[in-house]
mmCIF file of C-alpha atoms in Angstrom:
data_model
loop_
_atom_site.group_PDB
_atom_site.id
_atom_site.type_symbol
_atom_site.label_atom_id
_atom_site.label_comp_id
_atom_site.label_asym_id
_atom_site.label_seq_id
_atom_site.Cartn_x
_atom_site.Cartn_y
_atom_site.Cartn_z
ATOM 1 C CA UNK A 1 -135.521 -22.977 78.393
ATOM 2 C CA UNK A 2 -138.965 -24.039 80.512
ATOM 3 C CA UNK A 3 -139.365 -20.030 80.883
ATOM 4 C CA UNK A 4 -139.079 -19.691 77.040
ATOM 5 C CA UNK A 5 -141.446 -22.613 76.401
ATOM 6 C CA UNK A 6 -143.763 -21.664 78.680
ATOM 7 C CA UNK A 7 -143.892 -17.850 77.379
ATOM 8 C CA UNK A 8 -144.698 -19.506 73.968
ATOM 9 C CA UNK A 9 -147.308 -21.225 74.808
ATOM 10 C CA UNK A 10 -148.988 -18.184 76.700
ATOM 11 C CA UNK A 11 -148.390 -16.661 73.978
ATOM 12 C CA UNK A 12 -150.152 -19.124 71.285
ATOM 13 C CA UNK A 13 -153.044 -19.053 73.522
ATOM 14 C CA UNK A 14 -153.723 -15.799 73.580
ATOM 15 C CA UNK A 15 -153.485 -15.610 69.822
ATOM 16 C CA UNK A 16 -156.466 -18.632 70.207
ATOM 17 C CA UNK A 17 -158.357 -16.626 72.562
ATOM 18 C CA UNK A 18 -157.959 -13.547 70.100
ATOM 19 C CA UNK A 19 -159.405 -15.321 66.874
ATOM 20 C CA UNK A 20 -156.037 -16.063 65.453
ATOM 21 C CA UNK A 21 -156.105 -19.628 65.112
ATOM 22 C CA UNK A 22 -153.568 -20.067 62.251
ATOM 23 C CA UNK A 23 -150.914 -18.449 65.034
ATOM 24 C CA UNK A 24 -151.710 -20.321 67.551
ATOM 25 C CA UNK A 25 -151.132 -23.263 65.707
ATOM 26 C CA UNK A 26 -147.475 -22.151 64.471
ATOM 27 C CA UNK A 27 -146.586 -21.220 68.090
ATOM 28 C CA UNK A 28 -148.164 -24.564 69.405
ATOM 29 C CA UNK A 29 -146.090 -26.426 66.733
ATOM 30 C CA UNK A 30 -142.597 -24.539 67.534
ATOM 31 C CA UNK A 31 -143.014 -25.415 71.347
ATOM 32 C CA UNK A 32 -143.658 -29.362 69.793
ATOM 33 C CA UNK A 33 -140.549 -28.916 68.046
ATOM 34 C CA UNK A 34 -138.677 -28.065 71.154
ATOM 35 C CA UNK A 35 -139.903 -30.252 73.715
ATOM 36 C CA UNK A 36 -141.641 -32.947 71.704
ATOM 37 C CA UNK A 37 -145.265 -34.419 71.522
ATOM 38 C CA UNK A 38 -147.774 -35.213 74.537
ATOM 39 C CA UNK A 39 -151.467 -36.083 74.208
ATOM 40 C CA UNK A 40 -152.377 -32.255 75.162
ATOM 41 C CA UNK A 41 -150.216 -30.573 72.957
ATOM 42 C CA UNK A 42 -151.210 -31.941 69.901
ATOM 43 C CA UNK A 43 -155.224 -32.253 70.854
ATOM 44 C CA UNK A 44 -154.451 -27.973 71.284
ATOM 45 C CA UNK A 45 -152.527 -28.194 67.873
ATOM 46 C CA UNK A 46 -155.157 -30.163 66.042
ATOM 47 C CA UNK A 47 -158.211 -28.116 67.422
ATOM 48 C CA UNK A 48 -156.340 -24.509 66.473
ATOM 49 C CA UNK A 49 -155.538 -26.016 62.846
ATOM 50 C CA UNK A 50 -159.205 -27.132 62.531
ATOM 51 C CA UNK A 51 -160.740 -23.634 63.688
ATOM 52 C CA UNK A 52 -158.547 -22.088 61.165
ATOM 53 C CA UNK A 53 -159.549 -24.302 58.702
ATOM 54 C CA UNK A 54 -156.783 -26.582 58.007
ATOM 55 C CA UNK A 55 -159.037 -29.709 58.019
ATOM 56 C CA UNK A 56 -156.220 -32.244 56.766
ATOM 57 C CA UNK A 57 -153.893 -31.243 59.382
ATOM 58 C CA UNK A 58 -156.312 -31.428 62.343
ATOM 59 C CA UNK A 59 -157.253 -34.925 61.853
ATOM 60 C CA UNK A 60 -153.555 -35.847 61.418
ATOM 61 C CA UNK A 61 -153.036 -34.377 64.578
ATOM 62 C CA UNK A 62 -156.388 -35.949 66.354
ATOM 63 C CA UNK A 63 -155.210 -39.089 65.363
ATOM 64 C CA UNK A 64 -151.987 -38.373 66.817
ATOM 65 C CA UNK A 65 -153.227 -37.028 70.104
ATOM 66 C CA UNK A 66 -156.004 -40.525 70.093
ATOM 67 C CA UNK A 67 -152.568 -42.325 70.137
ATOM 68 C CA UNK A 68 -151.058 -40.497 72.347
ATOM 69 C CA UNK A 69 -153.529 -40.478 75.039
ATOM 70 C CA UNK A 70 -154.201 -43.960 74.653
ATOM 71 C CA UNK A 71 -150.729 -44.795 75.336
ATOM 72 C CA UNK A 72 -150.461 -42.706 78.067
ATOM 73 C CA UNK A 73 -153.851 -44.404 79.494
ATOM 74 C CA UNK A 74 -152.629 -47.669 79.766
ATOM 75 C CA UNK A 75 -149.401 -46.473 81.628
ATOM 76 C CA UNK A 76 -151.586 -44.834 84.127
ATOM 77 C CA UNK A 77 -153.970 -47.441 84.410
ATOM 78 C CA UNK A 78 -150.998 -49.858 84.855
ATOM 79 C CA UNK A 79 -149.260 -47.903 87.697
ATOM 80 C CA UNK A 80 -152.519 -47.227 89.490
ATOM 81 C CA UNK A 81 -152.755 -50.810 89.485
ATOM 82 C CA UNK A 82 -149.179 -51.431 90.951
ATOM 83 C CA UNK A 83 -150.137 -48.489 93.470
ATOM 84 C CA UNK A 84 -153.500 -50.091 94.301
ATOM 85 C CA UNK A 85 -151.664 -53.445 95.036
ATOM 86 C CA UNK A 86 -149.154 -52.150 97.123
ATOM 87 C CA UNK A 87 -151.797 -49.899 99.627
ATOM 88 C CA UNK A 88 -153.542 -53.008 100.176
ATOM 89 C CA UNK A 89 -156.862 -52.523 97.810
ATOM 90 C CA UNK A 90 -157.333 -48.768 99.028
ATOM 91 C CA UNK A 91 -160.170 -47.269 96.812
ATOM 92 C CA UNK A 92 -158.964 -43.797 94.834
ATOM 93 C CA UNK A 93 -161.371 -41.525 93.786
ATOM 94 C CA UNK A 94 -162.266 -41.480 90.332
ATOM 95 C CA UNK A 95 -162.736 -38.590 88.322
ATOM 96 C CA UNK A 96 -165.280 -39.199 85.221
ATOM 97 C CA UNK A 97 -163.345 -38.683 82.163
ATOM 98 C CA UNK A 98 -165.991 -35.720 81.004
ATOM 99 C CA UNK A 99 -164.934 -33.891 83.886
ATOM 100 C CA UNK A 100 -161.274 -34.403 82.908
ATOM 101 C CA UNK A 101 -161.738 -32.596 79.397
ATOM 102 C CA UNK A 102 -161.842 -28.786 80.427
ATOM 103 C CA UNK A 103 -159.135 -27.747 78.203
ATOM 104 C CA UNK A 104 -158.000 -24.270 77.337
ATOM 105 C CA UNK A 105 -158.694 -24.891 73.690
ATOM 106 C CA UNK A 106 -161.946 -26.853 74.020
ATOM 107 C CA UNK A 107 -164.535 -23.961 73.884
ATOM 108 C CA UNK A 108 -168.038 -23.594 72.347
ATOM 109 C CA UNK A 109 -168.017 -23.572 68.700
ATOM 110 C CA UNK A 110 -170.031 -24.243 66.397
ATOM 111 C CA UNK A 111 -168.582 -25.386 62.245
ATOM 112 C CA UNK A 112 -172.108 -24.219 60.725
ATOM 113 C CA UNK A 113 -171.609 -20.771 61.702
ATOM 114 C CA UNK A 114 -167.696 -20.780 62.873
ATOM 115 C CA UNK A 115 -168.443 -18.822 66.313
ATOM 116 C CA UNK A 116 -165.915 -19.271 69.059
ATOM 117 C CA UNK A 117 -167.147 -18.668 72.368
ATOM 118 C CA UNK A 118 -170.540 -17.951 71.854
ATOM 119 C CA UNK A 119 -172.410 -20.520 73.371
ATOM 120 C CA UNK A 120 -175.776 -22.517 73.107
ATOM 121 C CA UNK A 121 -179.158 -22.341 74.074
ATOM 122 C CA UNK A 122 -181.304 -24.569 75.973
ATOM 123 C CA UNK A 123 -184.287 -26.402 74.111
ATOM 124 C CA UNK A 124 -187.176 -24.195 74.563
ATOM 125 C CA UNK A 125 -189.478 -25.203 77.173
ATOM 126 C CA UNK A 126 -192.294 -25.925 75.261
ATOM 127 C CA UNK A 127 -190.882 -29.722 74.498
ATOM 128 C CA UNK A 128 -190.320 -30.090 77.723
ATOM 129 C CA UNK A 129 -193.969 -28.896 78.899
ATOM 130 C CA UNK A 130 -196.080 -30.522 76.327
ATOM 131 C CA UNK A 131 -193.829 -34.219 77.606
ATOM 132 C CA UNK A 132 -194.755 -33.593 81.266
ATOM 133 C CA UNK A 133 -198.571 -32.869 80.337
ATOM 134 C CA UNK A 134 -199.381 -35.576 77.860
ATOM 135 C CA UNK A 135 -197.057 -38.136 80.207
ATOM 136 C CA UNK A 136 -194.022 -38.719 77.799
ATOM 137 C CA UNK A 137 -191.913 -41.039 80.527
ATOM 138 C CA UNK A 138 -188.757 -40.966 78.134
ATOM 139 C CA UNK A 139 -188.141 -37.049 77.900
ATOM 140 C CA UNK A 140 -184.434 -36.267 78.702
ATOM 141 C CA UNK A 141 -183.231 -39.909 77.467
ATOM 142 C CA UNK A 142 -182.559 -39.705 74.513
ATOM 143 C CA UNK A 143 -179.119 -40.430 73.045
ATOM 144 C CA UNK A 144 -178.907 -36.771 71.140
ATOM 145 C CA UNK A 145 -180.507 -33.325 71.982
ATOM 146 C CA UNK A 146 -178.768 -31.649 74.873
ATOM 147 C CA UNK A 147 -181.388 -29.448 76.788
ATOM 148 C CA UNK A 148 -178.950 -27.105 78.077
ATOM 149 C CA UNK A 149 -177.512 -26.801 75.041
ATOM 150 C CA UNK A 150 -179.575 -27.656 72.158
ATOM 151 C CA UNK A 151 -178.951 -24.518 69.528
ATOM 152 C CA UNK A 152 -176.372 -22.418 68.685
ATOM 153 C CA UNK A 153 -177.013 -18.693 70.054
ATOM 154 C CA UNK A 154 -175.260 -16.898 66.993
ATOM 155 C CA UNK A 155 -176.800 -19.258 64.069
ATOM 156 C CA UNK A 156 -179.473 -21.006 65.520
ATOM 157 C CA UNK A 157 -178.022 -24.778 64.394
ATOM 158 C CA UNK A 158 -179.130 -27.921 66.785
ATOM 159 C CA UNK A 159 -176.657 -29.906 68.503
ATOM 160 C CA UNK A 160 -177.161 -32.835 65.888
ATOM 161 C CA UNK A 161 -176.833 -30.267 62.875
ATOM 162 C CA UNK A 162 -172.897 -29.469 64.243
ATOM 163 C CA UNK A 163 -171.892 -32.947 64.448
ATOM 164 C CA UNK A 164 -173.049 -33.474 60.936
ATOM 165 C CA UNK A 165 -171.442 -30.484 59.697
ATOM 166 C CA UNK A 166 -168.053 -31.631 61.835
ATOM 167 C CA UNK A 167 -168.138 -35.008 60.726
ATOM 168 C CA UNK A 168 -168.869 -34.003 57.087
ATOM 169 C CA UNK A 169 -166.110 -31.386 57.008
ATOM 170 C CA UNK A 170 -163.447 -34.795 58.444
ATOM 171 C CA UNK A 171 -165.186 -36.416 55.446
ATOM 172 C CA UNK A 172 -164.457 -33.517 52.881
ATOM 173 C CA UNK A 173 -161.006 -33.149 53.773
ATOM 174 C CA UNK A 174 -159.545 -36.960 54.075
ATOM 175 C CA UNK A 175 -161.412 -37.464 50.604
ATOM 176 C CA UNK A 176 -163.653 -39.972 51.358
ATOM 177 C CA UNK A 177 -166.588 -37.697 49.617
ATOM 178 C CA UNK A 178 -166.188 -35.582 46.826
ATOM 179 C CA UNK A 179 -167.996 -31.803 46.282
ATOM 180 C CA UNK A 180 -168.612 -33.776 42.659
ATOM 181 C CA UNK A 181 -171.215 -36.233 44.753
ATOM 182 C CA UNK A 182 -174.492 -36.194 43.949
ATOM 183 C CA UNK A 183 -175.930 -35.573 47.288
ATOM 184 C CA UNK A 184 -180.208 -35.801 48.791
ATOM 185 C CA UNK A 185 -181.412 -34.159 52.072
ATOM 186 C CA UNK A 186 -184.584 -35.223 52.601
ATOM 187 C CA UNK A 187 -186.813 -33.056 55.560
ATOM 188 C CA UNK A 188 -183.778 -30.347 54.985
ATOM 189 C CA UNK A 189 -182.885 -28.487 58.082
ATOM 190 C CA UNK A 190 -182.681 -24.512 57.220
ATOM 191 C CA UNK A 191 -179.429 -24.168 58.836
ATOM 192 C CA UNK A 192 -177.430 -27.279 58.424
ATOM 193 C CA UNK A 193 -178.598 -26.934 54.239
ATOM 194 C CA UNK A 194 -177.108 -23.344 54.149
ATOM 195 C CA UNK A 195 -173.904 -24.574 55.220
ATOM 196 C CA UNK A 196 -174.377 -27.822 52.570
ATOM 197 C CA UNK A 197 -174.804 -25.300 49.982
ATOM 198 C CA UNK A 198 -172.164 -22.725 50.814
ATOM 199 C CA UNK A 199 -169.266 -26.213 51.072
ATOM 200 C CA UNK A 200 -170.110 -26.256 47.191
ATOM 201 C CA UNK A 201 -171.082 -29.721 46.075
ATOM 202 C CA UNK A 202 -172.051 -29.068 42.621
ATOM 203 C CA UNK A 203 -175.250 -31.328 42.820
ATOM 204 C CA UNK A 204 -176.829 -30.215 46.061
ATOM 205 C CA UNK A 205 -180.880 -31.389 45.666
ATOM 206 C CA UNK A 206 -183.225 -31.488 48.857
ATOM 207 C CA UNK A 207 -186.417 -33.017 49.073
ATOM 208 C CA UNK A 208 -190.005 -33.428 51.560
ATOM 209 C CA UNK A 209 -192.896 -34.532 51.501
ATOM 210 C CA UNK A 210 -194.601 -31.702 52.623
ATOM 211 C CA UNK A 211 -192.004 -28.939 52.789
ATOM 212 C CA UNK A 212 -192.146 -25.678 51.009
ATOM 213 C CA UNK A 213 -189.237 -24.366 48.950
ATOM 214 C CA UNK A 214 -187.754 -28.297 48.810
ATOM 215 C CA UNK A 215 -186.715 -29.391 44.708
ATOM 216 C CA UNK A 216 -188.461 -32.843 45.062
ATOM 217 C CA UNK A 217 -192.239 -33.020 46.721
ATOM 218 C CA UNK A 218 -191.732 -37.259 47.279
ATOM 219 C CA UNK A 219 -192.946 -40.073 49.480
ATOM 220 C CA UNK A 220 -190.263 -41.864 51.512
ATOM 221 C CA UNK A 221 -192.106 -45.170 50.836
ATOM 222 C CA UNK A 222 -192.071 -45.067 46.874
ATOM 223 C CA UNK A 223 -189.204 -42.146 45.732
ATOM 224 C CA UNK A 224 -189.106 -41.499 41.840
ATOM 225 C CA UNK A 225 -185.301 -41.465 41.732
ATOM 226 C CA UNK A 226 -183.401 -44.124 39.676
ATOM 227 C CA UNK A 227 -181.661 -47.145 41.423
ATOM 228 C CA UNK A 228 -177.915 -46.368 42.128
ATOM 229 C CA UNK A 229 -178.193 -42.786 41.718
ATOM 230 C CA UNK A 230 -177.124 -40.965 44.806
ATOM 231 C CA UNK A 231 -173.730 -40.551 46.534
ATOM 232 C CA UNK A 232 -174.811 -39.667 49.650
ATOM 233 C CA UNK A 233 -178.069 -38.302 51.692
ATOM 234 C CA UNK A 234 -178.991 -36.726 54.695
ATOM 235 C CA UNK A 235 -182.339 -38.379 56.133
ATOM 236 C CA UNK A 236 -182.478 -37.382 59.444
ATOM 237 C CA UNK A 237 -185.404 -37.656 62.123
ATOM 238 C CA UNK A 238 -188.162 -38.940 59.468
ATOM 239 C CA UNK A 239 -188.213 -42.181 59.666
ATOM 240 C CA UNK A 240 -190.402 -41.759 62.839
ATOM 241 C CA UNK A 241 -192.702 -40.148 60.726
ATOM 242 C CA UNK A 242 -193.264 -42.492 57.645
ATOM 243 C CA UNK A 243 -196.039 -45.076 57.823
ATOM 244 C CA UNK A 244 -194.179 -48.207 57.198
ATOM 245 C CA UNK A 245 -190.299 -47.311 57.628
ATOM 246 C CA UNK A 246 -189.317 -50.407 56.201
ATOM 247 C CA UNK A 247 -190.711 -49.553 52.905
ATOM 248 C CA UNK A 248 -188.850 -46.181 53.608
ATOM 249 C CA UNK A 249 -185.544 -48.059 54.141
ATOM 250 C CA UNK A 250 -185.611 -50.124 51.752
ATOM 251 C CA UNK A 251 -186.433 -46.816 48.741
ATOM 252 C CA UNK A 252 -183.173 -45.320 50.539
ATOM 253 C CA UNK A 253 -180.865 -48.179 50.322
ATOM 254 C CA UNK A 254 -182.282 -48.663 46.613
ATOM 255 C CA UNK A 255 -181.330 -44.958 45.243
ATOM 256 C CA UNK A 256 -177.989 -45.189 46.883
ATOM 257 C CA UNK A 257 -174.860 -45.700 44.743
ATOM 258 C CA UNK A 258 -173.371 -48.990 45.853
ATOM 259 C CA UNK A 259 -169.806 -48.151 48.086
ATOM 260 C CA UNK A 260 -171.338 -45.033 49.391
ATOM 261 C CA UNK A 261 -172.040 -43.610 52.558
ATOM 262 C CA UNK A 262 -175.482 -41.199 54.051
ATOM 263 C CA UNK A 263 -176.728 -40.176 57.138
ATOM 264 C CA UNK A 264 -179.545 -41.581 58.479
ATOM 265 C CA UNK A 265 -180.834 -40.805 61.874
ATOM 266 C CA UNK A 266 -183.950 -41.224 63.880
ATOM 267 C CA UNK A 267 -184.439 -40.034 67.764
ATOM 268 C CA UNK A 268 -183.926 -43.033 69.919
ATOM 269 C CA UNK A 269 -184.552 -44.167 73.384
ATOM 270 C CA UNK A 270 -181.306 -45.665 75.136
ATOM 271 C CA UNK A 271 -183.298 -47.431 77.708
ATOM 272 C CA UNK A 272 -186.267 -48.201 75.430
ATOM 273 C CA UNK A 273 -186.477 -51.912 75.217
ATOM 274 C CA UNK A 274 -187.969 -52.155 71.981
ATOM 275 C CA UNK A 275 -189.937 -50.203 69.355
ATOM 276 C CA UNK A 276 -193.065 -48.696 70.784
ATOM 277 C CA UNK A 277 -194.949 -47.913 66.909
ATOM 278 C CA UNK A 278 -198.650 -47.611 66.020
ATOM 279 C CA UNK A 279 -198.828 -45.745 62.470
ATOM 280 C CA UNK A 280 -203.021 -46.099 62.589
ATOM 281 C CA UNK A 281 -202.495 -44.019 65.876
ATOM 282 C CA UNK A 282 -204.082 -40.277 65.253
ATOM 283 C CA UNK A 283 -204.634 -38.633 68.482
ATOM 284 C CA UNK A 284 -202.592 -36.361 68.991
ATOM 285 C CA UNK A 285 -201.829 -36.616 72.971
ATOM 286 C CA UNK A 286 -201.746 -40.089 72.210
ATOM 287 C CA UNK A 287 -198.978 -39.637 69.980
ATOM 288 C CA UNK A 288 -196.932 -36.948 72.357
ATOM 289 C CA UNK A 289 -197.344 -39.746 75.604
ATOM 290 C CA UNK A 290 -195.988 -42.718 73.468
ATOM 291 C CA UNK A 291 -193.789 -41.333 71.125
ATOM 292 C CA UNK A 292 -192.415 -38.097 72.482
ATOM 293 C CA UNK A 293 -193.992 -35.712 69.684
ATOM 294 C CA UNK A 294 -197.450 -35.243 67.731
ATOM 295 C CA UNK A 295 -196.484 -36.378 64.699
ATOM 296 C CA UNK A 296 -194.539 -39.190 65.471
ATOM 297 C CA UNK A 297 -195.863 -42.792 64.942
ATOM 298 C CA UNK A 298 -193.282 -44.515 66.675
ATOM 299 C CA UNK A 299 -190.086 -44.869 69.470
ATOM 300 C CA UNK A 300 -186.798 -46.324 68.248
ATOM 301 C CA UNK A 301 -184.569 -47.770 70.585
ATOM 302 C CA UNK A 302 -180.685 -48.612 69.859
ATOM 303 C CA UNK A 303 -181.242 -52.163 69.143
ATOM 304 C CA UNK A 304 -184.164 -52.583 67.117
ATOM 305 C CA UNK A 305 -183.499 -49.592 64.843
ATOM 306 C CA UNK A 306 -179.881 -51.062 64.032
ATOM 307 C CA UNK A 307 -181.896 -54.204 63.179
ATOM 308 C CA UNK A 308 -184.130 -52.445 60.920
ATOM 309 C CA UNK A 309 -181.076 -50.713 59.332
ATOM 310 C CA UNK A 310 -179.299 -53.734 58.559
ATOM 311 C CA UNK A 311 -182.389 -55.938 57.650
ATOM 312 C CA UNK A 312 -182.689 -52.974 54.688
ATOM 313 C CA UNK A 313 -179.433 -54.082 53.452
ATOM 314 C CA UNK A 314 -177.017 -51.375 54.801
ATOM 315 C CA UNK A 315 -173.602 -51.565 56.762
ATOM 316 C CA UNK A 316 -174.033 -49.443 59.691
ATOM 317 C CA UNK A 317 -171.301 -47.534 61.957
ATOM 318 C CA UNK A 318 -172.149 -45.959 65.450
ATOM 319 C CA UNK A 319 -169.552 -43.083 65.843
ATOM 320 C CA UNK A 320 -169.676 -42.011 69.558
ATOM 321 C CA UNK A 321 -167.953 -40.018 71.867
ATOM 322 C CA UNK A 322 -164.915 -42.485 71.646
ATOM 323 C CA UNK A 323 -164.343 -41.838 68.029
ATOM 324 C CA UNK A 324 -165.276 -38.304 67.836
ATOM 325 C CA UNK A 325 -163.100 -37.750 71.649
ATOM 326 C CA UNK A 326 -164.753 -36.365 74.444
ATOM 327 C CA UNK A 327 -162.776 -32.315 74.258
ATOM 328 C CA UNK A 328 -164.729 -32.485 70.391
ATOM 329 C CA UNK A 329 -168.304 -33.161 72.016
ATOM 330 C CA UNK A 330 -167.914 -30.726 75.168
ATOM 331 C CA UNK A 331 -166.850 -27.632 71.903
ATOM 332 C CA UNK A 332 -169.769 -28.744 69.847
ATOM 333 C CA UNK A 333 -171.841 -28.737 73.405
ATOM 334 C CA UNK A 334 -173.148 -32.386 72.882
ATOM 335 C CA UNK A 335 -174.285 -34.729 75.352
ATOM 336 C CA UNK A 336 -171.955 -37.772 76.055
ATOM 337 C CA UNK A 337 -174.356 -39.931 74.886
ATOM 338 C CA UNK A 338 -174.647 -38.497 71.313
ATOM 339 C CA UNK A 339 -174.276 -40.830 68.371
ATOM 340 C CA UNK A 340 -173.697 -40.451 64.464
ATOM 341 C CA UNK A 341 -175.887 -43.466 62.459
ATOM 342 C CA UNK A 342 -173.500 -43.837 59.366
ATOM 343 C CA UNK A 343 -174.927 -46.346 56.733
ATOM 344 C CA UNK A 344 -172.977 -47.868 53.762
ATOM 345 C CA UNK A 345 -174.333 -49.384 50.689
ATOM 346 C CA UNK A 346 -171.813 -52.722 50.171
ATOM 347 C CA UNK A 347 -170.432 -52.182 46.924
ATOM 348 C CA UNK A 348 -172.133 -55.799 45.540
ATOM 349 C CA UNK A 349 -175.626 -55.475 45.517
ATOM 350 C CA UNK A 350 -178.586 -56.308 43.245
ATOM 351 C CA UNK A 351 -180.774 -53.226 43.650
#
C-alpha cells in the first residue's frame, strides 16, 4: 500500500509541476483519504486548491494544516524537552523555521498575474545608490520590500502589491467583502488596480492628488466624499507624503462605512525609535538622508504609527508571517518581516 501511496503522490506532483493544479489537488486528497491528514499534506492540498482557484477550499485547508502543525509543534517541543533533560542540558542545533519551509509546493507565484515559477526581481539599484549617497542609515530595514525580490518578473507587481492581492482574494472568498462594496484606492498602483478591476467590484473608483488618469484629483487632508460612504480603500505608502497625516487619518476614518475594513500602509522602520517628520523640510537630499526618499516628509516606525492609527479612531490588526504562515510568504517571495496594516471602522461611531 506505501508503494501505491507513494506513486500517487509523485504523481499529483507532477500534475503541480505541469500547471494542473485542480489534479493535483484530487490526487493529494485521495492519498488523505487513505492514510489520513498531517500538517504537510494538507498545506500541499490547500496551496494546489488555491493556485487553481478554489479560494474557499484552500483556506479550509490552511486552517487545517495551522492546526495541524501547531499540534504537532508542541509534541516536538515537548519531547525535545524530555530529550534535553535526559542528555544532561546538551544544546541541539536549531534550524530557523524559514529554513524549514522549502516545500515541493511552495514555489514563486505571484495572484496578480497567476505565474508559477517565474520568479522576482531585485529592487533596482538606483534606491539602493541614491540611500548610500545622501546617507539614508535605515535602507534594508524596513519591515516590507524584499531587495532580492521586490517585483514580479512576468507582471511587474511589488512584493506588497501580492500580499494585498492574496489577502484580498482570502477576503473575497470567506465573504467578509462583497464585489457590491464600494471600494477607494487612493495613489493607485498600475498593477495591483488592474487586478482590482478585472476581480469585478462593481464600484471600483481610484483617486490622487497628482496622478494622471485617477477619477478623483483630491487632497488627503480635506476629501470631498460624504461621511460613511466607503466600504473599503486601499491607501498605501502616502501617508508619508501628506503634510499633516493626522488630518489625513482622520478624512479616511471619516468616509469609511462604520464595520468596515481598508488597507492602510505606510513604509516603516522596525528599529526606528520614533517618528523622524519635518513636513517644512524641502531639500531634497535632506529628505532622501532622513526619510529614505525625496518626497517623503517623514519615517514611521511600528509603534508610533499604530498610535497614530488608533488615535484616528480605527481598530487596527498586524497580520504577519504567523497568520499568513511562513510556506505563503517564501511563494509570494516576501521578507519574514512583512506586515499587512488592516484598519476597522467600529461599527458605533459619530463621524
Amino acid at each position: 500500500m506505501s508503494a501505491e501511496i507513494e506513486q500517487l503522490k509523485a504523481s499529483a506532483y507532477s500534475e503541480f509541476g505541469a500547471g494542473n493544479y485542480k489534479r493535483a489537488a484530487e490526487l493529494l486528497l485521495q492519498v488523505e483519504s487513505v492514510i489520513g491528514s498531517y500538517d504537510a499534506l494538507s498545506n500541499d492540498i490547500a496551496v494546489a486548491q488555491f493556485k487553481h482557484g478554489d479560494f474557499e477550499s484552500a483556506i479550509n485547508k490552511f486552517r487545517e494544516a495551522s492546526e495541524l502543525q501547531a499540534n504537532t509543534s508542541r509534541l516536538i517541543l515537548d519531547n525535545l524537552v524530555e530529550v534535553m533533560k535526559e542528555r544532561g542540558g546538551a544544546k541541539a542545533p536549531v534550524i530557523p523555521p524559514e529554513q524549514v519551509i522549502a516545500r515541493h509546493l511552495s514555489q514563486t507565484y505571484c495572484p496578480l498575474c497567476n505565474a508559477v515559477n517565474q520568479g522576482f526581481r531585485a529592487l533596482p539599484e538606483f534606491y539602493r545608490k541614491h540611500a548610500e549617497d545622501n546617507g539614508f542609515k535605515y535602507f534594508g530595514q524596513g519591515e516590507m520590500t524584499a531587495h532580492d525580490s521586490y517585483t514580479c518578473a512576468s507582471c511587474g507587481a511589488s512584493d506588497r502589491e501580492r500580499l494585498y492581492a492574496y489577502w484580498l482574494s482570502a477576503l473575497l472568498c470567506r465573504g467578509e467583502l462583497s464585489r457590491d462594496a464600494s471600494v477607494m484606492h487612493f495613489a493607485p498602483e498600475p498593477g495591483f488596480s488592474r487586478w482590482l478591476k478585472q476581480i469585478g467590484f462593481a464600484d471600483y473608483q481610484t483617486a490622487d492628488f497628482a496622478m494622471q488618469g485617477v477619477d478623483h484629483r483630491v487632497d488627503l487632508m480635506d476629501l470631498p466624499f460624504d461621511a460613511n460612504s466607503l466600504d473599503f480603500f486601499v491607501c498605501s505608502h502616502v501617508l508619508e507624503h501628506v503634510q499633516d497625516d493626522a488630518k489625513a487619518l482622520s478624512e479616511l476614518f471619516r468616509v469609511l462605512r462604520p464595520g468596515c475594513s481598508a488597507l492602510l500602509m505606510v513604509p516603516i522602520i522596525c528599529d526606528l525609535d520614533e517618528i523622524d517628520e519635518d513636513p517644512a523640510e524641502e531639500r531634497e537630499a535632506e529628505r532622501w538622508r532622513r526619510f529614505g526618499q525625496g518626497d517623503h516628509v517623514r519615517l514611521y516606525n511600528r509603534a508610533g504609527y499604530v498610535s497614530r492609527v488608533q488615535n484616528a479612531g480605527f481598530r487596527l490588526q498586524l497580520l504577519d508571517v504567523g497568520y499568513f504562515g511562513a510556506a505563503v510568504y517564501q511563494s509570494l517571495g516576501l521578507k519574514k518581516e512583512s506586515v499587512l496594516y488592516v484598519v476597522t471602522k467600529p461599527e458605533k461611531s459619530d463621524q
